[in-house]
CSV table of C-alpha atoms in Angstrom, one decimal:
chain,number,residue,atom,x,y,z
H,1,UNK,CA,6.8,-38.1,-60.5
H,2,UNK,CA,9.8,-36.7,-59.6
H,3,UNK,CA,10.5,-36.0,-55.7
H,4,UNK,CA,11.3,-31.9,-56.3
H,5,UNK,CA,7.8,-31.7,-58.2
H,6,UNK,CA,6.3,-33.5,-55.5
H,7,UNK,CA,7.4,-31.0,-52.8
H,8,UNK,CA,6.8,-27.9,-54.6
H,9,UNK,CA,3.3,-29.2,-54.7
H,10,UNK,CA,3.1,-30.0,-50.9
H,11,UNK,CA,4.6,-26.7,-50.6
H,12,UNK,CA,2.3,-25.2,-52.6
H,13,UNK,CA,-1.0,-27.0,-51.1
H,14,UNK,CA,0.6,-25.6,-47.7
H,15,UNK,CA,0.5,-22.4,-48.6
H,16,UNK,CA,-2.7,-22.6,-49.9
H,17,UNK,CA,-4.1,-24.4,-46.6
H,18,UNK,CA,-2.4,-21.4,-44.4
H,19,UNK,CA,-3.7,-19.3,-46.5
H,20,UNK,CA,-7.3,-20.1,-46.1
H,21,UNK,CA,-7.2,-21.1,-42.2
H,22,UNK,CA,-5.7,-17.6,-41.7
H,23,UNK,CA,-8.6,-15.6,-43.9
H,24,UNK,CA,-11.0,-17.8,-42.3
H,25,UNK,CA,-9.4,-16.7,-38.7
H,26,UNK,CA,-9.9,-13.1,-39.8
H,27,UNK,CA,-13.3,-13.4,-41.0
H,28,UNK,CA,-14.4,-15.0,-37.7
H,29,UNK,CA,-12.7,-12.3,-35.5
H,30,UNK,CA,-14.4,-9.7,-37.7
H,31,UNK,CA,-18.0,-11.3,-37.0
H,32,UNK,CA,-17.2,-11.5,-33.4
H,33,UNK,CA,-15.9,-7.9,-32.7
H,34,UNK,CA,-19.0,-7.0,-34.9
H,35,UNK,CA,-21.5,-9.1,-32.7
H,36,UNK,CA,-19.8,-7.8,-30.1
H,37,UNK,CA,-20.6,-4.3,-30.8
H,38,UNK,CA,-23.9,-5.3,-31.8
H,39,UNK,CA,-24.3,-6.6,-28.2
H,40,UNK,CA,-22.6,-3.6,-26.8
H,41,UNK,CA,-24.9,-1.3,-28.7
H,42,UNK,CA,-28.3,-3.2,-27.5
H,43,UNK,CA,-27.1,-3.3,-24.1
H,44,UNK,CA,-27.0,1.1,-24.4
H,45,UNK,CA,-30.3,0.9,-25.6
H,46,UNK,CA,-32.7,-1.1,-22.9
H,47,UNK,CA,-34.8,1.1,-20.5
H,48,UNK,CA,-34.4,0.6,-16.7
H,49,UNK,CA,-38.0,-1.2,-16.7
H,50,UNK,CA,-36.2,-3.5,-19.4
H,51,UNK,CA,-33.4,-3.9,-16.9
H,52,UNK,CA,-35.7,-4.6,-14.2
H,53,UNK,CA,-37.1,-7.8,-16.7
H,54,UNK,CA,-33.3,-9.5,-16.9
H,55,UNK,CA,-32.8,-12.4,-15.1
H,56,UNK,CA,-29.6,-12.2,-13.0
H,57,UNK,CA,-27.8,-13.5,-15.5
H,58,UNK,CA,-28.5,-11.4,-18.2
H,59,UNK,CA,-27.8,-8.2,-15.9
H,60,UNK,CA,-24.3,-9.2,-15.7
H,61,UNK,CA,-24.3,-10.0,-19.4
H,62,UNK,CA,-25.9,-6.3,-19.8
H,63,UNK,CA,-23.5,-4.9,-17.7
H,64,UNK,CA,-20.4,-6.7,-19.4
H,65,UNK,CA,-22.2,-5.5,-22.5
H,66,UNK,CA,-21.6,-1.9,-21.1
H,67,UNK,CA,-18.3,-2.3,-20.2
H,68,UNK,CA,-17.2,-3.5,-24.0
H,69,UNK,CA,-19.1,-0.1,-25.2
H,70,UNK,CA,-16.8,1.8,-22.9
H,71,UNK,CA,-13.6,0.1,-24.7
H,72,UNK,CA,-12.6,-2.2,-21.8
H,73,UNK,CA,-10.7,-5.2,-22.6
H,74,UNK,CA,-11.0,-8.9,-21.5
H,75,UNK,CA,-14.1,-8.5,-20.3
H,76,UNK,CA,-15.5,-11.9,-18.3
H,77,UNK,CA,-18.6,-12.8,-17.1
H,78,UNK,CA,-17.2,-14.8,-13.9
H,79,UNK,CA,-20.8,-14.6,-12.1
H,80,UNK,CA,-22.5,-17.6,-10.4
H,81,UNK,CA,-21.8,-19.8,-7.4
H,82,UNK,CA,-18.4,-19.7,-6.1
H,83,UNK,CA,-17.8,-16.3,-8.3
H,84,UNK,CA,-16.5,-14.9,-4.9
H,85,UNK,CA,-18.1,-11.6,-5.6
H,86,UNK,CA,-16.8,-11.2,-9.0
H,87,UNK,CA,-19.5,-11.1,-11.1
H,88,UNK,CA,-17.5,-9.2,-14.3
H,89,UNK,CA,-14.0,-8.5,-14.6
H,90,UNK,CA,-12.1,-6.8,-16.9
H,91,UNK,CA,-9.4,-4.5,-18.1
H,92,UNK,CA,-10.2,-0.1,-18.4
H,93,UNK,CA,-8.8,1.1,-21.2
H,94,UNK,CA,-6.3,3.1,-19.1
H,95,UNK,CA,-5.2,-0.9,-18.3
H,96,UNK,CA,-6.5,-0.7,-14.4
H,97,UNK,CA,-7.9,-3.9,-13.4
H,98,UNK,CA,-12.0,-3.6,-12.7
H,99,UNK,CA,-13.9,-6.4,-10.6
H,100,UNK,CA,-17.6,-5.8,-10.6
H,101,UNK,CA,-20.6,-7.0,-8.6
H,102,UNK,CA,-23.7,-7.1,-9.8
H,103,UNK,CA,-27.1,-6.9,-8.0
H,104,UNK,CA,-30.2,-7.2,-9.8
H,105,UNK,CA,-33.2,-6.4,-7.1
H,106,UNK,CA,-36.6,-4.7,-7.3
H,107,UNK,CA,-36.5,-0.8,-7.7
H,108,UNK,CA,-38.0,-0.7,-4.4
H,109,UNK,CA,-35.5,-2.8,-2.4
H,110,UNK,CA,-32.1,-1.3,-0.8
H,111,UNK,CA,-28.5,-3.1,-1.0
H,112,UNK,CA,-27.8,-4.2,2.6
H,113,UNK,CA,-24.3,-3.5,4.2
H,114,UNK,CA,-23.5,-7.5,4.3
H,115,UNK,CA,-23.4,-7.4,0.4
H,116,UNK,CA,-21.6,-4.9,0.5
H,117,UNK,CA,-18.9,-6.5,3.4
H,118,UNK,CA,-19.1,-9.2,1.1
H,119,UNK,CA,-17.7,-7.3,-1.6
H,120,UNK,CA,-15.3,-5.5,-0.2
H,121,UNK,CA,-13.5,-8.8,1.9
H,122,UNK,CA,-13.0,-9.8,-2.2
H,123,UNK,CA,-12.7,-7.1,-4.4
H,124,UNK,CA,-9.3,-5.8,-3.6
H,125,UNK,CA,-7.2,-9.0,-1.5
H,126,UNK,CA,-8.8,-12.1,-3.6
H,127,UNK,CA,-9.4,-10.5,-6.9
H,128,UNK,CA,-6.6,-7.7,-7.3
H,129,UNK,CA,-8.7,-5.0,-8.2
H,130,UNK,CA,-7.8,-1.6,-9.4
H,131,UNK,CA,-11.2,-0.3,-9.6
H,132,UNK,CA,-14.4,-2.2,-7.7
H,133,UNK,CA,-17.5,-1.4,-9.1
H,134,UNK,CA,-20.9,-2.6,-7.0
H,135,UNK,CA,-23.7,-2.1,-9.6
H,136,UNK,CA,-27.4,-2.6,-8.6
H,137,UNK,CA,-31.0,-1.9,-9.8
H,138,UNK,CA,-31.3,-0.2,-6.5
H,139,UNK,CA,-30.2,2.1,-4.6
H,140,UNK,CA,-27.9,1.6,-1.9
H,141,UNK,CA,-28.8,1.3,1.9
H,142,UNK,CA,-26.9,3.9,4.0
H,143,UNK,CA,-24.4,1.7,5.6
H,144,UNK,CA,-23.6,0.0,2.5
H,145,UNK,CA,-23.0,3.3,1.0
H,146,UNK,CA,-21.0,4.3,3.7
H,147,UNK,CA,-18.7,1.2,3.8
H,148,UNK,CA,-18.5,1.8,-0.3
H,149,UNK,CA,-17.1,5.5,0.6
H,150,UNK,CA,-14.7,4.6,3.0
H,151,UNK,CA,-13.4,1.5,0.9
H,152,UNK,CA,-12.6,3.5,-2.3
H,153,UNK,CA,-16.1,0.9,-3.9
H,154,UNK,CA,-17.8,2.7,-6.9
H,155,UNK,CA,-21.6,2.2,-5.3
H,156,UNK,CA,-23.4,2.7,-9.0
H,157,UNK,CA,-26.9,2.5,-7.8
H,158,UNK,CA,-30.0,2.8,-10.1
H,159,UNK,CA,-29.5,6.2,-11.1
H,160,UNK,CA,-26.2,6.3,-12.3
H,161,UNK,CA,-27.0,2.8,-14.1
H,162,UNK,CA,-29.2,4.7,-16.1
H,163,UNK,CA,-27.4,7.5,-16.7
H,164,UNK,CA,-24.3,4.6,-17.8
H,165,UNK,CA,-26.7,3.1,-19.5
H,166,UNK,CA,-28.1,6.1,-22.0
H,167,UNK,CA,-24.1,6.6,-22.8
H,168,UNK,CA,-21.9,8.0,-20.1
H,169,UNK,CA,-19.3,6.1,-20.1
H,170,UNK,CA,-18.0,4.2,-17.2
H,171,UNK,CA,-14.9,6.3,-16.8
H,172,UNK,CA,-16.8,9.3,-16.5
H,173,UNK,CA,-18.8,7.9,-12.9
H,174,UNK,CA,-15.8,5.8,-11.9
H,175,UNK,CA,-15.1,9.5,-10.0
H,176,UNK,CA,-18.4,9.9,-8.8
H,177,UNK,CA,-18.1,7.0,-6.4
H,178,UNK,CA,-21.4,6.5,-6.3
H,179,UNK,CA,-21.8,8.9,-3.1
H,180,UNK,CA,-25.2,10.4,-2.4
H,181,UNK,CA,-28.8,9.2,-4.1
H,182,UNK,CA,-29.5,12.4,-5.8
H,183,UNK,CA,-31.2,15.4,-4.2
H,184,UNK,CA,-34.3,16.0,-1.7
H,185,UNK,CA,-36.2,16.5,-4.5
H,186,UNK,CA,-35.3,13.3,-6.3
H,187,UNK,CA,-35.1,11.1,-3.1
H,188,UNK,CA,-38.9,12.2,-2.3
H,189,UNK,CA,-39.6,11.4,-5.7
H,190,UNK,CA,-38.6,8.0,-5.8
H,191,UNK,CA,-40.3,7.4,-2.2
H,192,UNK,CA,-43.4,8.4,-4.2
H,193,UNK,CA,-42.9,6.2,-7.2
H,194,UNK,CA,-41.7,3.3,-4.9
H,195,UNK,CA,-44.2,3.6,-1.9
H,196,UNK,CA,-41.0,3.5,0.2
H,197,UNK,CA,-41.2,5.8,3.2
């Protein structure tokens, strides 16, 4: 066979092999940005007492989950030991950069200040945050609200995860700041449904 034939061919098989590892790169993507938005979509739909039943680990996963719906970008789930109080990180779509926390404790309980100092000694020096988010299942004790005010933290206790969690979108309580637990009405409620005087 002559040596131009045989290049033309290896060309040809080249372009053929390109061809298919590139389609096969598109289709992949494709099925991952849709199970993504599959996930992102099931995360929007759990009630709080499905919340409550994650593990840990599949609260940050939720919450991650959340974030994607929202449009944010990069979006990690860093949690564990030695996560250094970055449980999910990610990009806003505005391109600010948003470290998370995650706490996943019974309704009844309260976050304690030292989680909260915990936090905050991370969130902004070790992990460069634009935006730090503390989410919990719980509400927030009044010194760790307090520090979360003063230190420009989103405090996103149990209420406004629900209300992120039926669709408002994480941009929308990023200027809430998490300040106050509802009204009288709402705090004597929960003491009734909790037991919590």
């Amino acid at each position: 066979m002559r040596p131009h034939l045989l290049a033309v061919a290896a060309a040809g098989v080249a372009g053929a092999l390109l061809w298919w590892l590139r389609r096969t790169d598109r289709l992949h993507r494709s099925g991952e940005r849709r199970r993504r938005e599959a996930e992102a979509v099931r995360a929007g739909q759990l009630s709080l007492a499905e919340v409550d039943a994650l593990s840990w680990q599949e609260f940050e996963r939720y919450v991650a989950g959340l974030c994607r719906r929202d449009g944010c970008r990069d979006v990690v789930v860093t949690g564990g030991s030695g996560d250094l109080g970055a449980d999910v990180t990610a990009t806003l779509p505005d391109g600010r950069r948003l470290v998370i926390q995650c706490k996943h404790y019974a309704p009844h309980r309260y976050v304690p200040s030292g989680d909260m100092q915990k936090f905050l000694g991370t969130a902004w020096l070790h992990h460069r945050a634009d935006v730090a988010v503390f989410t919990a299942t719980c509400p927030f004790g009044k010194a760790a609200l307090a520090l979360a005010a003063e230190h420009r933290i989103v405090a996103v206790h149990r209420d406004l995860l629900g209300l992120w969690n039926t669709g408002t979108p994480l941009t929308a309580l990023l200027g809430l700041g998490g300040a106050g637990q509802g009204g009288a009405a709402h705090r004597r409620r929960w003491r009734e449904t909790y037991g919590r005087g």
